[in-house]
XYZ file of C-alpha atoms in Angstrom:
84
model
C -102.925 96.357 3.009
C -102.944 97.659 6.551
C -106.438 99.110 6.475
C -109.482 97.641 8.166
C -111.907 96.086 5.706
C -115.276 96.120 7.428
C -117.996 95.162 4.952
C -121.341 96.339 6.336
C -123.909 93.580 6.036
C -121.314 91.459 4.270
C -121.118 93.888 1.339
C -118.076 96.065 0.760
C -120.046 98.866 -0.867
C -120.819 100.849 2.289
C -117.313 101.584 3.577
C -115.498 101.220 0.251
C -117.507 103.743 -1.760
C -116.623 106.448 0.741
C -113.000 105.347 0.927
C -112.725 105.244 -2.866
C -114.087 108.788 -3.135
C -111.561 110.000 -0.581
C -108.746 108.143 -2.364
C -109.722 109.651 -5.712
C -109.596 113.166 -4.283
C -106.263 112.386 -2.638
C -104.875 111.102 -5.946
C -105.497 114.481 -7.583
C -103.761 116.305 -4.727
C -100.823 113.900 -4.826
C -100.483 114.283 -8.598
C -100.313 118.064 -8.171
C -97.662 117.717 -5.476
C -95.505 115.385 -7.574
C -95.884 117.530 -10.689
C -94.794 120.476 -8.551
C -91.466 118.792 -7.908
C -91.999 117.025 -4.587
C -89.855 113.947 -4.110
C -90.917 111.487 -1.443
C -88.013 110.576 0.866
C -89.314 106.988 1.126
C -89.194 105.026 -2.149
C -92.441 103.468 -3.407
C -91.187 99.881 -3.075
C -90.341 100.443 0.598
C -93.747 101.997 1.173
C -95.485 99.011 -0.429
C -93.437 96.615 1.728
C -94.318 98.568 4.891
C -98.042 98.646 4.082
C -98.001 94.895 3.359
C -96.204 94.251 6.655
C -98.795 96.258 8.593
C -101.590 94.342 6.870
C -100.065 91.016 7.938
C -99.880 92.225 11.559
C -103.562 93.139 11.734
C -105.857 90.837 13.714
C -107.823 88.452 11.501
C -111.120 89.923 12.752
C -110.326 93.116 10.828
C -109.654 91.414 7.488
C -112.965 91.267 5.580
C -114.608 89.056 8.195
C -117.575 91.301 9.128
C -116.322 90.931 12.711
C -114.829 94.375 13.328
C -114.768 98.037 12.414
C -117.907 99.578 10.897
C -119.445 96.144 10.346
C -120.210 95.724 14.055
C -121.571 99.223 14.765
C -125.197 99.245 15.950
C -126.369 101.042 12.793
C -124.583 98.508 10.576
C -126.092 95.486 12.327
C -129.507 96.161 10.767
C -127.973 95.379 7.362
C -126.806 91.903 8.374
C -128.699 89.087 6.675
C -131.049 87.182 8.976
C -129.821 83.692 9.840
C -132.569 81.090 9.909
């Protein structure tokens, strides 16, 4: 969906737990904004289409392949399973 998925050690827990916590906090703020009368100038269906389009344009290395983003940082490499 247009966001790098970079599972550390092949597991999505490391980056996704943090992202989910941030998204949850953002959801509360957004709910307050909408309940306060804010109307987004871009309709939801157009936003979804744009996010999907961005996701399709991303290089394959950044799509849950453990080949980019946080997954290849030096600290993350120690979590990679050993290949024998």
